[in-house]
DNA sequence: AGGAAAAATTGAAGTAGTTCAAGCAATTTG
DNA sequence: CAAATTGCTTGAACTACTTCAATTTTTCCT
């Protein structure tokens, strides 16, 4: 099993559209490797999200802070997932989110200008980003349905069933806010106190 | 002002990527015009969503039904918007949603196989669908943030501010479920009984 | 390893929003 | 136009979940 970060990303990209060796080279050369320490921020409100981030190793979370200073987790990302402030990145406008590392992590960053260039240069690259966007949209639609139709307990159970291994890597308070409930209530669900 | 449905769609597509006359022709020829009567369904659970639908005239809504038989509105679409069961369409799997007309409507339908062919045939077409998917994802992320961080009253106010003209075209019960509250509670918000 | 900080747990009190039920208004359809 | 259906309103009772506060457990850091 290969542990070279670029080789891992290459496999990921190849699964979306088959690339020649040269194409792979072109694409991968635009990504830069970055180590992120636990609690370090890679995106902060008011700054434009310059990068789309592929997680090679580790775990990160994106959250917004409401007027009461409460964190609300919008997204998690572990190995083989992507994370950014999507609205900020796509439209290159100031972010509203924080993105921070839950664990020491290793990520591959693609900057917006390079992405733009890649999309324009090669139909296959465009296809890769199109597929990524479609899957993001489909995923989020499922999440919206879950938020609208399920109880707190059901939302937790669904998450636990779908991502059993991710579960124990996430601080409870961050999972609670991701699932739209308080950390106390999630604790009670987990310990059958409801 | 041109009222030819295909001309309207053409303007919409051109705003995403400039197309030659011939390219327009190729793309538009794949859409078929369909009239939908109020209350008529264009997508139903268990059947695969065969089409992506562009609204030329009218209004439609997508909803799921939970185990108690309650409607939960997932999406609205009026003029110049798109609607489908996104998960069903993208993955060509059985739908979980109903999509139905709120008003007598006129839509342009693109079937999945044609879309696939168009994406493969021309880089520009791929770009158009990539942009659509990106915007869908960005829109849905904003909606998730709103659901997690705002009160029922704030969610209603945000919607009313952003879509003042759409507001009076939607049945209240459907807007209530879109915003994640009961129709009674939305009624009270509107009449300042909270 | 040990002290400090962060996170999780628990119960009690509170509340944002739901459910129910009944009446009223508006719209649709024959 | 009348009758029926559908949608909206209102208040009262309820509940799923939050907030608060105190304690315990776990993790972090040198």
mmCIF file of N, CA, C and O in Angstrom, chain A residues 52 64 66-67 72-75 84-87 90-91 96-97 115 118-124 126-127 129-131 133-145 147-150 154 177-181, chain B residues 52 64 66-67 72-75 84-87 90-91 96-97 115 118-124 126-127 129-130 133-145 147-150 154 177-181:
data_model
loop_
_atom_site.group_PDB
_atom_site.id
_atom_site.type_symbol
_atom_site.label_atom_id
_atom_site.label_comp_id
_atom_site.label_asym_id
_atom_site.label_seq_id
_atom_site.Cartn_x
_atom_site.Cartn_y
_atom_site.Cartn_z
ATOM 1 N N UNK A 52 -8.937 24.614 -2.068
ATOM 2 C CA UNK A 52 -9.742 23.410 -1.902
ATOM 3 C C UNK A 52 -8.772 22.394 -1.301
ATOM 4 O O UNK A 52 -7.644 22.267 -1.778
ATOM 5 N N UNK A 64 -19.339 27.412 11.666
ATOM 6 C CA UNK A 64 -19.651 28.837 11.758
ATOM 7 C C UNK A 64 -19.974 29.142 13.216
ATOM 8 O O UNK A 64 -20.366 28.250 13.967
ATOM 9 N N UNK A 66 -22.337 31.452 15.673
ATOM 10 C CA UNK A 66 -23.514 32.330 15.622
ATOM 11 C C UNK A 66 -23.365 33.493 16.604
ATOM 12 O O UNK A 66 -22.352 33.634 17.277
ATOM 13 N N UNK A 67 -24.397 34.357 16.647
ATOM 14 C CA UNK A 67 -24.270 35.596 17.433
ATOM 15 C C UNK A 67 -24.073 35.346 18.930
ATOM 16 O O UNK A 67 -23.549 36.202 19.650
ATOM 17 N N UNK A 72 -21.212 25.963 15.202
ATOM 18 C CA UNK A 72 -22.084 25.037 14.477
ATOM 19 C C UNK A 72 -21.294 24.366 13.374
ATOM 20 O O UNK A 72 -20.888 25.029 12.413
ATOM 21 N N UNK A 73 -21.092 23.077 13.539
ATOM 22 C CA UNK A 73 -20.281 22.332 12.585
ATOM 23 C C UNK A 73 -21.055 22.113 11.287
ATOM 24 O O UNK A 73 -22.176 21.624 11.298
ATOM 25 N N UNK A 74 -20.435 22.495 10.191
ATOM 26 C CA UNK A 74 -21.076 22.370 8.876
ATOM 27 C C UNK A 74 -20.566 21.141 8.143
ATOM 28 O O UNK A 74 -21.282 20.508 7.401
ATOM 29 N N UNK A 75 -19.306 20.825 8.360
ATOM 30 C CA UNK A 75 -18.738 19.691 7.621
ATOM 31 C C UNK A 75 -17.567 19.089 8.370
ATOM 32 O O UNK A 75 -16.845 19.788 9.085
ATOM 33 N N UNK A 84 -13.529 22.700 2.337
ATOM 34 C CA UNK A 84 -13.257 24.129 2.173
ATOM 35 C C UNK A 84 -14.526 24.872 2.595
ATOM 36 O O UNK A 84 -15.526 24.242 2.943
ATOM 37 N N UNK A 85 -14.488 26.209 2.627
ATOM 38 C CA UNK A 85 -15.729 26.978 2.723
ATOM 39 C C UNK A 85 -16.223 27.106 1.291
ATOM 40 O O UNK A 85 -15.717 27.921 0.520
ATOM 41 N N UNK A 86 -17.199 26.268 0.923
ATOM 42 C CA UNK A 86 -17.579 26.130 -0.477
ATOM 43 C C UNK A 86 -18.016 27.437 -1.117
ATOM 44 O O UNK A 86 -17.600 27.778 -2.211
ATOM 45 N N UNK A 87 -18.855 28.193 -0.423
ATOM 46 C CA UNK A 87 -19.313 29.476 -0.968
ATOM 47 C C UNK A 87 -18.152 30.448 -1.155
ATOM 48 O O UNK A 87 -18.091 31.175 -2.143
ATOM 49 N N UNK A 90 -15.811 28.945 -4.212
ATOM 50 C CA UNK A 90 -16.420 29.024 -5.544
ATOM 51 C C UNK A 90 -16.557 30.458 -6.034
ATOM 52 O O UNK A 90 -16.284 30.767 -7.184
ATOM 53 N N UNK A 91 -17.027 31.321 -5.161
ATOM 54 C CA UNK A 91 -17.278 32.706 -5.575
ATOM 55 C C UNK A 91 -16.114 33.631 -5.218
ATOM 56 O O UNK A 91 -16.183 34.823 -5.477
ATOM 57 N N UNK A 96 -17.209 32.670 5.645
ATOM 58 C CA UNK A 96 -18.005 32.830 6.867
ATOM 59 C C UNK A 96 -17.625 31.731 7.859
ATOM 60 O O UNK A 96 -18.044 31.747 8.996
ATOM 61 N N UNK A 97 -16.834 30.776 7.392
ATOM 62 C CA UNK A 97 -16.497 29.616 8.217
ATOM 63 C C UNK A 97 -15.068 29.637 8.734
ATOM 64 O O UNK A 97 -14.197 30.246 8.129
ATOM 65 N N UNK A 115 -7.013 25.824 -10.164
ATOM 66 C CA UNK A 115 -8.194 25.029 -10.506
ATOM 67 C C UNK A 115 -8.872 25.584 -11.753
ATOM 68 O O UNK A 115 -9.246 24.838 -12.657
ATOM 69 N N UNK A 118 -6.818 24.681 -14.733
ATOM 70 C CA UNK A 118 -6.956 23.254 -15.053
ATOM 71 C C UNK A 118 -8.291 22.956 -15.730
ATOM 72 O O UNK A 118 -8.351 22.239 -16.733
ATOM 73 N N UNK A 119 -9.346 23.518 -15.190
ATOM 74 C CA UNK A 119 -10.678 23.305 -15.767
ATOM 75 C C UNK A 119 -10.728 23.771 -17.216
ATOM 76 O O UNK A 119 -11.343 23.138 -18.073
ATOM 77 N N UNK A 120 -10.091 24.910 -17.468
ATOM 78 C CA UNK A 120 -10.127 25.478 -18.819
ATOM 79 C C UNK A 120 -9.248 24.696 -19.791
ATOM 80 O O UNK A 120 -9.552 24.584 -20.976
ATOM 81 N N UNK A 121 -8.170 24.120 -19.249
ATOM 82 C CA UNK A 121 -7.155 23.522 -20.119
ATOM 83 C C UNK A 121 -7.543 22.159 -20.670
ATOM 84 O O UNK A 121 -7.108 21.781 -21.757
ATOM 85 N N UNK A 122 -8.351 21.430 -19.925
ATOM 86 C CA UNK A 122 -8.557 20.027 -20.296
ATOM 87 C C UNK A 122 -9.963 19.566 -19.906
ATOM 88 O O UNK A 122 -10.367 19.666 -18.747
ATOM 89 N N UNK A 123 -10.656 19.058 -20.896
ATOM 90 C CA UNK A 123 -12.017 18.571 -20.698
ATOM 91 C C UNK A 123 -12.094 17.561 -19.546
ATOM 92 O O UNK A 123 -12.990 17.606 -18.724
ATOM 93 N N UNK A 124 -11.111 16.674 -19.486
ATOM 94 C CA UNK A 124 -11.134 15.650 -18.425
ATOM 95 C C UNK A 124 -11.040 16.256 -17.033
ATOM 96 O O UNK A 124 -11.662 15.762 -16.081
ATOM 97 N N UNK A 126 -12.065 19.198 -16.223
ATOM 98 C CA UNK A 126 -13.404 19.785 -15.983
ATOM 99 C C UNK A 126 -14.367 18.704 -15.502
ATOM 100 O O UNK A 126 -15.138 18.910 -14.564
ATOM 101 N N UNK A 127 -14.289 17.545 -16.122
ATOM 102 C CA UNK A 127 -15.160 16.433 -15.732
ATOM 103 C C UNK A 127 -14.952 16.048 -14.264
ATOM 104 O O UNK A 127 -15.921 15.832 -13.525
ATOM 105 N N UNK A 129 -13.942 17.880 -11.770
ATOM 106 C CA UNK A 129 -14.543 18.866 -10.872
ATOM 107 C C UNK A 129 -16.069 18.863 -10.972
ATOM 108 O O UNK A 129 -16.756 19.093 -9.981
ATOM 109 N N UNK A 130 -16.569 18.573 -12.130
ATOM 110 C CA UNK A 130 -18.025 18.466 -12.272
ATOM 111 C C UNK A 130 -18.557 17.316 -11.409
ATOM 112 O O UNK A 130 -19.538 17.472 -10.681
ATOM 113 N N UNK A 131 -17.896 16.195 -11.462
ATOM 114 C CA UNK A 131 -18.334 15.041 -10.665
ATOM 115 C C UNK A 131 -18.239 15.353 -9.170
ATOM 116 O O UNK A 131 -19.149 15.047 -8.400
ATOM 117 N N UNK A 133 -18.507 18.258 -7.734
ATOM 118 C CA UNK A 133 -19.582 19.192 -7.373
ATOM 119 C C UNK A 133 -20.928 18.478 -7.320
ATOM 120 O O UNK A 133 -21.730 18.704 -6.412
ATOM 121 N N UNK A 134 -21.174 17.591 -8.286
ATOM 122 C CA UNK A 134 -22.435 16.846 -8.296
ATOM 123 C C UNK A 134 -22.595 16.005 -7.035
ATOM 124 O O UNK A 134 -23.664 15.964 -6.429
ATOM 125 N N UNK A 135 -21.506 15.355 -6.654
ATOM 126 C CA UNK A 135 -21.600 14.488 -5.473
ATOM 127 C C UNK A 135 -21.758 15.296 -4.200
ATOM 128 O O UNK A 135 -22.452 14.878 -3.268
ATOM 129 N N UNK A 136 -21.120 16.453 -4.157
ATOM 130 C CA UNK A 136 -21.304 17.349 -3.017
ATOM 131 C C UNK A 136 -22.774 17.760 -2.921
ATOM 132 O O UNK A 136 -23.375 17.720 -1.848
ATOM 133 N N UNK A 137 -23.345 18.140 -4.063
ATOM 134 C CA UNK A 137 -24.747 18.575 -4.068
ATOM 135 C C UNK A 137 -25.672 17.439 -3.642
ATOM 136 O O UNK A 137 -26.597 17.641 -2.846
ATOM 137 N N UNK A 138 -25.413 16.249 -4.152
ATOM 138 C CA UNK A 138 -26.256 15.098 -3.816
ATOM 139 C C UNK A 138 -26.144 14.771 -2.326
ATOM 140 O O UNK A 138 -27.150 14.526 -1.645
ATOM 141 N N UNK A 139 -24.940 14.816 -1.815
ATOM 142 C CA UNK A 139 -24.704 14.552 -0.391
ATOM 143 C C UNK A 139 -25.459 15.557 0.475
ATOM 144 O O UNK A 139 -26.131 15.190 1.449
ATOM 145 N N UNK A 140 -25.354 16.813 0.099
ATOM 146 C CA UNK A 140 -26.002 17.852 0.900
ATOM 147 C C UNK A 140 -27.514 17.762 0.839
ATOM 148 O O UNK A 140 -28.196 18.084 1.803
ATOM 149 N N UNK A 141 -28.020 17.315 -0.291
ATOM 150 C CA UNK A 141 -29.458 17.148 -0.364
ATOM 151 C C UNK A 141 -29.919 16.061 0.602
ATOM 152 O O UNK A 141 -30.931 16.201 1.280
ATOM 153 N N UNK A 142 -29.154 15.001 0.708
ATOM 154 C CA UNK A 142 -29.501 13.950 1.672
ATOM 155 C C UNK A 142 -29.455 14.491 3.094
ATOM 156 O O UNK A 142 -30.313 14.174 3.934
ATOM 157 N N UNK A 143 -28.488 15.340 3.352
ATOM 158 C CA UNK A 143 -28.382 15.906 4.696
ATOM 159 C C UNK A 143 -29.567 16.814 5.014
ATOM 160 O O UNK A 143 -30.090 16.801 6.128
ATOM 161 N N UNK A 144 -30.002 17.597 4.044
ATOM 162 C CA UNK A 144 -31.162 18.478 4.238
ATOM 163 C C UNK A 144 -32.406 17.636 4.536
ATOM 164 O O UNK A 144 -33.168 17.932 5.452
ATOM 165 N N UNK A 145 -32.578 16.564 3.780
ATOM 166 C CA UNK A 145 -33.732 15.682 4.004
ATOM 167 C C UNK A 145 -33.683 15.110 5.417
ATOM 168 O O UNK A 145 -34.693 15.105 6.132
ATOM 169 N N UNK A 147 -32.210 16.359 8.068
ATOM 170 C CA UNK A 147 -32.480 17.413 9.057
ATOM 171 C C UNK A 147 -33.973 17.722 9.161
ATOM 172 O O UNK A 147 -34.490 17.986 10.251
ATOM 173 N N UNK A 148 -34.664 17.676 8.016
ATOM 174 C CA UNK A 148 -36.085 18.045 8.009
ATOM 175 C C UNK A 148 -37.005 16.936 8.496
ATOM 176 O O UNK A 148 -38.073 17.208 9.021
ATOM 177 N N UNK A 149 -36.595 15.677 8.305
ATOM 178 C CA UNK A 149 -37.560 14.605 8.524
ATOM 179 C C UNK A 149 -37.264 13.698 9.719
ATOM 180 O O UNK A 149 -38.096 12.884 10.076
ATOM 181 N N UNK A 150 -36.085 13.823 10.318
ATOM 182 C CA UNK A 150 -35.741 12.861 11.344
ATOM 183 C C UNK A 150 -35.547 13.507 12.717
ATOM 184 O O UNK A 150 -35.170 14.671 12.818
ATOM 185 N N UNK A 154 -32.687 9.721 15.712
ATOM 186 C CA UNK A 154 -32.560 9.080 14.406
ATOM 187 C C UNK A 154 -31.380 9.642 13.620
ATOM 188 O O UNK A 154 -30.648 8.885 12.959
ATOM 189 N N UNK A 177 -23.303 19.464 17.166
ATOM 190 C CA UNK A 177 -23.708 20.640 16.398
ATOM 191 C C UNK A 177 -23.871 20.304 14.914
ATOM 192 O O UNK A 177 -24.704 20.872 14.223
ATOM 193 N N UNK A 178 -23.082 19.339 14.430
ATOM 194 C CA UNK A 178 -23.251 18.886 13.039
ATOM 195 C C UNK A 178 -24.632 18.273 12.847
ATOM 196 O O UNK A 178 -25.290 18.476 11.836
ATOM 197 N N UNK A 179 -25.069 17.542 13.862
ATOM 198 C CA UNK A 179 -26.366 16.862 13.767
ATOM 199 C C UNK A 179 -27.528 17.752 14.212
ATOM 200 O O UNK A 179 -28.678 17.333 14.195
ATOM 201 N N UNK A 180 -27.217 18.968 14.600
ATOM 202 C CA UNK A 180 -28.271 19.919 14.970
ATOM 203 C C UNK A 180 -28.873 19.678 16.337
ATOM 204 O O UNK A 180 -30.093 19.702 16.500
ATOM 205 N N UNK A 181 -28.030 19.413 17.337
ATOM 206 C CA UNK A 181 -28.541 19.248 18.703
ATOM 207 C C UNK A 181 -27.458 19.700 19.678
ATOM 208 O O UNK A 181 -26.308 19.923 19.275
ATOM 209 N N UNK B 52 -33.848 16.121 -15.858
ATOM 210 C CA UNK B 52 -33.520 17.380 -15.207
ATOM 211 C C UNK B 52 -34.481 18.394 -15.831
ATOM 212 O O UNK B 52 -34.615 18.447 -17.054
ATOM 213 N N UNK B 64 -40.546 15.072 0.209
ATOM 214 C CA UNK B 64 -40.553 13.680 0.645
ATOM 215 C C UNK B 64 -41.653 13.517 1.678
ATOM 216 O O UNK B 64 -42.059 14.488 2.312
ATOM 217 N N UNK B 66 -42.702 11.570 5.163
ATOM 218 C CA UNK B 66 -42.116 10.749 6.223
ATOM 219 C C UNK B 66 -43.092 9.669 6.694
ATOM 220 O O UNK B 66 -44.194 9.546 6.170
ATOM 221 N N UNK B 67 -42.649 8.869 7.668
ATOM 222 C CA UNK B 67 -43.451 7.702 8.072
ATOM 223 C C UNK B 67 -44.835 8.071 8.632
ATOM 224 O O UNK B 67 -45.749 7.259 8.639
ATOM 225 N N UNK B 72 -42.590 16.932 3.463
ATOM 226 C CA UNK B 72 -41.471 17.827 3.763
ATOM 227 C C UNK B 72 -40.898 18.362 2.472
ATOM 228 O O UNK B 72 -40.308 17.600 1.697
ATOM 229 N N UNK B 73 -41.064 19.650 2.264
ATOM 230 C CA UNK B 73 -40.631 20.264 1.011
ATOM 231 C C UNK B 73 -39.115 20.417 1.004
ATOM 232 O O UNK B 73 -38.535 20.970 1.932
ATOM 233 N N UNK B 74 -38.497 19.906 -0.041
ATOM 234 C CA UNK B 74 -37.040 19.941 -0.155
ATOM 235 C C UNK B 74 -36.598 21.070 -1.071
ATOM 236 O O UNK B 74 -35.552 21.670 -0.876
ATOM 237 N N UNK B 75 -37.391 21.355 -2.070
ATOM 238 C CA UNK B 75 -37.007 22.381 -3.031
ATOM 239 C C UNK B 75 -38.209 22.985 -3.718
ATOM 240 O O UNK B 75 -39.214 22.311 -3.929
ATOM 241 N N UNK B 84 -35.226 18.656 -9.891
ATOM 242 C CA UNK B 84 -35.300 17.206 -10.071
ATOM 243 C C UNK B 84 -35.054 16.567 -8.704
ATOM 244 O O UNK B 84 -34.817 17.281 -7.736
ATOM 245 N N UNK B 85 -35.164 15.247 -8.616
ATOM 246 C CA UNK B 85 -34.657 14.552 -7.426
ATOM 247 C C UNK B 85 -33.182 14.335 -7.712
ATOM 248 O O UNK B 85 -32.800 13.431 -8.476
ATOM 249 N N UNK B 86 -32.339 15.163 -7.124
ATOM 250 C CA UNK B 86 -30.934 15.221 -7.511
ATOM 251 C C UNK B 86 -30.217 13.881 -7.338
ATOM 252 O O UNK B 86 -29.499 13.428 -8.221
ATOM 253 N N UNK B 87 -30.434 13.233 -6.196
ATOM 254 C CA UNK B 87 -29.794 11.937 -5.966
ATOM 255 C C UNK B 87 -30.261 10.883 -6.967
ATOM 256 O O UNK B 87 -29.467 10.084 -7.452
ATOM 257 N N UNK B 90 -28.744 11.993 -10.645
ATOM 258 C CA UNK B 90 -27.291 11.837 -10.780
ATOM 259 C C UNK B 90 -26.859 10.371 -10.770
ATOM 260 O O UNK B 90 -26.026 9.953 -11.557
ATOM 261 N N UNK B 91 -27.422 9.616 -9.851
ATOM 262 C CA UNK B 91 -27.017 8.217 -9.725
ATOM 263 C C UNK B 91 -27.954 7.257 -10.468
ATOM 264 O O UNK B 91 -27.751 6.049 -10.426
ATOM 265 N N UNK B 96 -36.711 9.212 -4.173
ATOM 266 C CA UNK B 96 -37.381 9.196 -2.874
ATOM 267 C C UNK B 96 -38.372 10.356 -2.808
ATOM 268 O O UNK B 96 -39.153 10.461 -1.883
ATOM 269 N N UNK B 97 -38.320 11.224 -3.790
ATOM 270 C CA UNK B 97 -39.142 12.439 -3.769
ATOM 271 C C UNK B 97 -40.308 12.378 -4.740
ATOM 272 O O UNK B 97 -40.267 11.672 -5.736
ATOM 273 N N UNK B 115 -27.895 14.135 -21.480
ATOM 274 C CA UNK B 115 -26.970 14.959 -20.708
ATOM 275 C C UNK B 115 -25.576 14.329 -20.700
ATOM 276 O O UNK B 115 -24.574 15.002 -20.899
ATOM 277 N N UNK B 118 -23.986 14.855 -24.039
ATOM 278 C CA UNK B 118 -23.573 16.255 -24.214
ATOM 279 C C UNK B 118 -22.295 16.565 -23.432
ATOM 280 O O UNK B 118 -21.361 17.184 -23.939
ATOM 281 N N UNK B 119 -22.264 16.103 -22.185
ATOM 282 C CA UNK B 119 -21.086 16.332 -21.347
ATOM 283 C C UNK B 119 -19.834 15.746 -21.995
ATOM 284 O O UNK B 119 -18.761 16.341 -21.957
ATOM 285 N N UNK B 120 -19.985 14.555 -22.563
ATOM 286 C CA UNK B 120 -18.829 13.877 -23.162
ATOM 287 C C UNK B 120 -18.412 14.520 -24.480
ATOM 288 O O UNK B 120 -17.232 14.556 -24.825
ATOM 289 N N UNK B 121 -19.383 15.073 -25.188
ATOM 290 C CA UNK B 121 -19.121 15.550 -26.553
ATOM 291 C C UNK B 121 -18.382 16.875 -26.614
ATOM 292 O O UNK B 121 -17.658 17.146 -27.567
ATOM 293 N N UNK B 122 -18.576 17.709 -25.607
ATOM 294 C CA UNK B 122 -18.072 19.087 -25.740
ATOM 295 C C UNK B 122 -17.677 19.658 -24.373
ATOM 296 O O UNK B 122 -18.472 19.676 -23.434
ATOM 297 N N UNK B 123 -16.454 20.101 -24.318
ATOM 298 C CA UNK B 123 -15.920 20.668 -23.075
ATOM 299 C C UNK B 123 -16.832 21.776 -22.531
ATOM 300 O O UNK B 123 -17.095 21.845 -21.333
ATOM 301 N N UNK B 124 -17.331 22.630 -23.403
ATOM 302 C CA UNK B 124 -18.184 23.740 -22.949
ATOM 303 C C UNK B 124 -19.466 23.253 -22.278
ATOM 304 O O UNK B 124 -19.946 23.851 -21.306
ATOM 305 N N UNK B 126 -19.793 20.442 -20.737
ATOM 306 C CA UNK B 126 -19.341 19.949 -19.424
ATOM 307 C C UNK B 126 -19.216 21.119 -18.443
ATOM 308 O O UNK B 126 -19.628 21.034 -17.285
ATOM 309 N N UNK B 127 -18.674 22.212 -18.914
ATOM 310 C CA UNK B 127 -18.516 23.402 -18.063
ATOM 311 C C UNK B 127 -19.869 23.895 -17.544
ATOM 312 O O UNK B 127 -20.010 24.236 -16.362
ATOM 313 N N UNK B 129 -22.617 22.240 -17.019
ATOM 314 C CA UNK B 129 -23.138 21.361 -15.969
ATOM 315 C C UNK B 129 -22.282 21.435 -14.700
ATOM 316 O O UNK B 129 -22.795 21.319 -13.590
ATOM 317 N N UNK B 130 -21.011 21.647 -14.874
ATOM 318 C CA UNK B 130 -20.145 21.824 -13.694
ATOM 319 C C UNK B 130 -20.567 23.058 -12.907
ATOM 320 O O UNK B 130 -20.698 23.006 -11.683
ATOM 321 N N UNK B 133 -23.809 22.444 -11.038
ATOM 322 C CA UNK B 133 -23.624 21.604 -9.846
ATOM 323 C C UNK B 133 -22.948 22.386 -8.720
ATOM 324 O O UNK B 133 -23.341 22.288 -7.555
ATOM 325 N N UNK B 134 -21.944 23.181 -9.063
ATOM 326 C CA UNK B 134 -21.261 23.994 -8.053
ATOM 327 C C UNK B 134 -22.230 24.938 -7.363
ATOM 328 O O UNK B 134 -22.208 25.086 -6.137
ATOM 329 N N UNK B 135 -23.070 25.589 -8.148
ATOM 330 C CA UNK B 135 -24.019 26.552 -7.557
ATOM 331 C C UNK B 135 -25.066 25.853 -6.706
ATOM 332 O O UNK B 135 -25.501 26.379 -5.689
ATOM 333 N N UNK B 136 -25.476 24.688 -7.156
ATOM 334 C CA UNK B 136 -26.410 23.903 -6.350
ATOM 335 C C UNK B 136 -25.779 23.570 -5.002
ATOM 336 O O UNK B 136 -26.391 23.752 -3.945
ATOM 337 N N UNK B 137 -24.533 23.133 -5.037
ATOM 338 C CA UNK B 137 -23.830 22.775 -3.794
ATOM 339 C C UNK B 137 -23.670 23.992 -2.882
ATOM 340 O O UNK B 137 -23.899 23.909 -1.672
ATOM 341 N N UNK B 138 -23.293 25.124 -3.464
ATOM 342 C CA UNK B 138 -23.107 26.342 -2.671
ATOM 343 C C UNK B 138 -24.433 26.787 -2.050
ATOM 344 O O UNK B 138 -24.499 27.148 -0.872
ATOM 345 N N UNK B 139 -25.501 26.729 -2.837
ATOM 346 C CA UNK B 139 -26.829 27.104 -2.348
ATOM 347 C C UNK B 139 -27.238 26.213 -1.181
ATOM 348 O O UNK B 139 -27.717 26.687 -0.143
ATOM 349 N N UNK B 140 -27.027 24.935 -1.353
ATOM 350 C CA UNK B 140 -27.447 23.996 -0.305
ATOM 351 C C UNK B 140 -26.619 24.152 0.961
ATOM 352 O O UNK B 140 -27.128 23.953 2.053
ATOM 353 N N UNK B 141 -25.368 24.532 0.801
ATOM 354 C CA UNK B 141 -24.570 24.750 1.996
ATOM 355 C C UNK B 141 -25.110 25.943 2.783
ATOM 356 O O UNK B 141 -25.186 25.895 4.012
ATOM 357 N N UNK B 142 -25.527 26.976 2.080
ATOM 358 C CA UNK B 142 -26.129 28.126 2.770
ATOM 359 C C UNK B 142 -27.402 27.707 3.494
ATOM 360 O O UNK B 142 -27.694 28.140 4.606
ATOM 361 N N UNK B 143 -28.154 26.827 2.868
ATOM 362 C CA UNK B 143 -29.397 26.375 3.490
ATOM 363 C C UNK B 143 -29.128 25.556 4.749
ATOM 364 O O UNK B 143 -29.828 25.691 5.751
ATOM 365 N N UNK B 144 -28.115 24.724 4.704
ATOM 366 C CA UNK B 144 -27.751 23.924 5.878
ATOM 367 C C UNK B 144 -27.328 24.844 7.022
ATOM 368 O O UNK B 144 -27.743 24.664 8.168
ATOM 369 N N UNK B 145 -26.535 25.859 6.705
ATOM 370 C CA UNK B 145 -26.105 26.808 7.736
ATOM 371 C C UNK B 145 -27.320 27.497 8.352
ATOM 372 O O UNK B 145 -27.422 27.620 9.572
ATOM 373 N N UNK B 147 -30.418 26.427 8.515
ATOM 374 C CA UNK B 147 -31.189 25.482 9.332
ATOM 375 C C UNK B 147 -30.540 25.259 10.693
ATOM 376 O O UNK B 147 -31.224 25.124 11.708
ATOM 377 N N UNK B 148 -29.198 25.240 10.718
ATOM 378 C CA UNK B 148 -28.495 24.939 11.969
ATOM 379 C C UNK B 148 -28.390 26.137 12.908
ATOM 380 O O UNK B 148 -28.317 25.976 14.117
ATOM 381 N N UNK B 149 -28.364 27.347 12.354
ATOM 382 C CA UNK B 149 -28.009 28.492 13.188
ATOM 383 C C UNK B 149 -29.135 29.493 13.446
ATOM 384 O O UNK B 149 -28.986 30.358 14.298
ATOM 385 N N UNK B 150 -30.261 29.372 12.742
ATOM 386 C CA UNK B 150 -31.271 30.401 12.873
ATOM 387 C C UNK B 150 -32.584 29.866 13.446
ATOM 388 O O UNK B 150 -32.914 28.697 13.289
ATOM 389 N N UNK B 154 -36.436 33.753 12.126
ATOM 390 C CA UNK B 154 -35.338 34.279 11.304
ATOM 391 C C UNK B 154 -35.289 33.587 9.939
ATOM 392 O O UNK B 154 -35.055 34.249 8.920
ATOM 393 N N UNK B 177 -42.907 23.684 5.651
ATOM 394 C CA UNK B 177 -42.097 22.464 5.724
ATOM 395 C C UNK B 177 -40.726 22.682 5.079
ATOM 396 O O UNK B 177 -39.731 22.105 5.511
ATOM 397 N N UNK B 178 -40.656 23.548 4.079
ATOM 398 C CA UNK B 178 -39.350 23.897 3.485
ATOM 399 C C UNK B 178 -38.452 24.554 4.527
ATOM 400 O O UNK B 178 -37.254 24.301 4.591
ATOM 401 N N UNK B 179 -39.054 25.405 5.352
ATOM 402 C CA UNK B 179 -38.297 26.139 6.359
ATOM 403 C C UNK B 179 -38.135 25.346 7.656
ATOM 404 O O UNK B 179 -37.531 25.824 8.613
ATOM 405 N N UNK B 180 -38.689 24.145 7.687
ATOM 406 C CA UNK B 180 -38.521 23.287 8.855
ATOM 407 C C UNK B 180 -39.368 23.683 10.036
ATOM 408 O O UNK B 180 -38.902 23.716 11.174
ATOM 409 N N UNK B 181 -40.652 23.976 9.785
ATOM 410 C CA UNK B 181 -41.568 24.268 10.897
ATOM 411 C C UNK B 181 -42.981 23.842 10.487
ATOM 412 O O UNK B 181 -43.218 23.532 9.318
#
